[in-house]
Amino acid sequence: MQAIQHALSITGSMTWEITWALILGFALSAVVQAVVRKSTIVRLLGDDRPRTLAVASLLGAASSSCSYAAVALARSLFRKGANFTAAMAFEIASTNLVVELGVILALLMGWQFTAAEFVGGPIMIVVLAVLFRLLLRDKLLREAREQAERGMAGSMEGHAAMDMSVQGEGSFSKRLFSREGYTSVAHVFVMEWAAILRDLVIGLLIAGAIAAWVPDSFWRTFFFDGHPLAAKLWGPVIGPLVAVVSFVCSIGNVPLAVVLWKGGISFGGVVAFIFADLLILPILAIYRKYYGWRMTAFLAATFYAAMVVAGYAVEFLFGGLGLVPDQSTAKIPMEGVSWNYTTFLNIAFLLLAVALLIRFARTGGREMLRMMGGSPDADHGGGHARGHDHEQGHGHGHGHGHDLGHGHNHGQG
């Protein structure tokens, strides 16, 4: 019982440390998604030119998602005409180049890991684009498209199909600060939390258990701690493989990354581990449904190679610049709650979260939650859109839930 309490106390301390950062990150993402329509995203991702991939990465970073929703949305974009390479760049960015991930890495591990995330992520996308250009054959792409068009359900399909942006015309500020804008931000914010919550809780519990029960000596042997060159070469290779079998995706793998870093994995190994949230076994099973076995194997091999290269790049780049933090100072948060800046920030952002949650509940949110796991081809534009502003007696709503698969086009700007 004491061992369980110790593990839970570590989990609680980590949770308290990152709460405000999560709320901030999802709130910023909700603001962007409230004014950027998915139809616009499809239109901008029509090829695999460098400029298009840069746009895909920026849009993905702004459209923060859990790994399951990101994978579902990438397929939806592909089905509607987006280039496959651009869709994959969008998918990677929407889980690995997001604000909340960077803030949490800085809080739990240090700013160097945040910098490595934003340096390594683009490197991974570039490597992947080159591999796709060299190795992806038209026949395999046709097979993947045929499989994608079957519309087999994976996970978070309803969530990925919803377009919760404001559909009225006007400037960014006019749409954002309208009643519909407030509703849209609330809907995106709560839906993103609902999508990520399971994996976040699982990741925190696993990290707490491993930190409490697995001795550091095991990890130090496993990661060749004490053999600097071997550790640097081994880390980016083994990091993604540890992630594959951890079953934890998206932000949920950061707490476990803290444990691995304290246990001796290399700097580049941590980065490669974090990027591998799109290769965990449940995600690979979804790729098989979406694109077939052959494309799944191709994605697994090319994603893995890109993660390893990105891990090596940040390892030797940051090492050469003297920016790799001292591993001996690594520690797992165990302080719990105290009156410091974290507590005040948590209180402020929790109040913001409560306000958005109330707005969500009063404007048709419960029905949206029931539709999160629906079919990718279901019509999400009908019933619940009418209830969004019943609090004010408005019947117009703002077009939530427009199904990407139905090509609704209320202005592409």
PDB file of N, CA and C in Angstrom, residues 2 45 62 67 92 96 118 124 242 265 289 323:
ATOM      1  N   GLN A   2       1.951   1.222   0.751  1.00  0.00           N
ATOM      2  CA  GLN A   2       2.835   2.386   0.814  1.00  0.00           C
ATOM      3  C   GLN A   2       3.464   2.664  -0.559  1.00  0.00           C
ATOM      4  N   LEU A  45      -3.179  22.417 -48.620  1.00  0.00           N
ATOM      5  CA  LEU A  45      -2.272  21.254 -48.552  1.00  0.00           C
ATOM      6  C   LEU A  45      -2.353  20.398 -49.811  1.00  0.00           C
ATOM      7  N   ALA A  62      -0.848  24.719 -34.821  1.00  0.00           N
ATOM      8  CA  ALA A  62      -1.949  25.525 -34.296  1.00  0.00           C
ATOM      9  C   ALA A  62      -3.179  24.682 -33.993  1.00  0.00           C
ATOM     10  N   SER A  67      -3.130  12.264 -30.288  1.00  0.00           N
ATOM     11  CA  SER A  67      -2.596  11.489 -31.407  1.00  0.00           C
ATOM     12  C   SER A  67      -3.706  10.828 -32.216  1.00  0.00           C
ATOM     13  N   ILE A  92       2.014  15.140 -37.797  1.00  0.00           N
ATOM     14  CA  ILE A  92       3.172  15.191 -36.898  1.00  0.00           C
ATOM     15  C   ILE A  92       3.176  16.493 -36.101  1.00  0.00           C
ATOM     16  N   ASN A  96       3.296  17.101 -32.040  1.00  0.00           N
ATOM     17  CA  ASN A  96       4.672  17.257 -31.564  1.00  0.00           C
ATOM     18  C   ASN A  96       5.236  18.664 -31.660  1.00  0.00           C
ATOM     19  N   PHE A 118      11.188  21.955 -30.947  1.00  0.00           N
ATOM     20  CA  PHE A 118      10.893  22.812 -32.083  1.00  0.00           C
ATOM     21  C   PHE A 118      11.992  22.799 -33.140  1.00  0.00           C
ATOM     22  N   MET A 124      12.429  16.220 -38.494  1.00  0.00           N
ATOM     23  CA  MET A 124      11.714  14.970 -38.727  1.00  0.00           C
ATOM     24  C   MET A 124      10.806  15.091 -39.948  1.00  0.00           C
ATOM     25  N   VAL A 242      10.774   2.134 -27.055  1.00  0.00           N
ATOM     26  CA  VAL A 242      10.160   2.186 -25.721  1.00  0.00           C
ATOM     27  C   VAL A 242       8.778   2.822 -25.819  1.00  0.00           C
ATOM     28  N   ILE A 265      18.640   7.907 -20.191  1.00  0.00           N
ATOM     29  CA  ILE A 265      18.558   7.950 -21.651  1.00  0.00           C
ATOM     30  C   ILE A 265      19.172   9.251 -22.154  1.00  0.00           C
ATOM     31  N   LYS A 289      -6.185   0.029 -40.538  1.00  0.00           N
ATOM     32  CA  LYS A 289      -7.575   0.229 -40.969  1.00  0.00           C
ATOM     33  C   LYS A 289      -7.679   1.350 -42.000  1.00  0.00           C
ATOM     34  N   LEU A 323      24.413  22.870 -25.012  1.00  0.00           N
ATOM     35  CA  LEU A 323      23.062  23.153 -24.511  1.00  0.00           C
ATOM     36  C   LEU A 323      22.377  21.945 -23.882  1.00  0.00           C
TER      37      LEU A 323
END
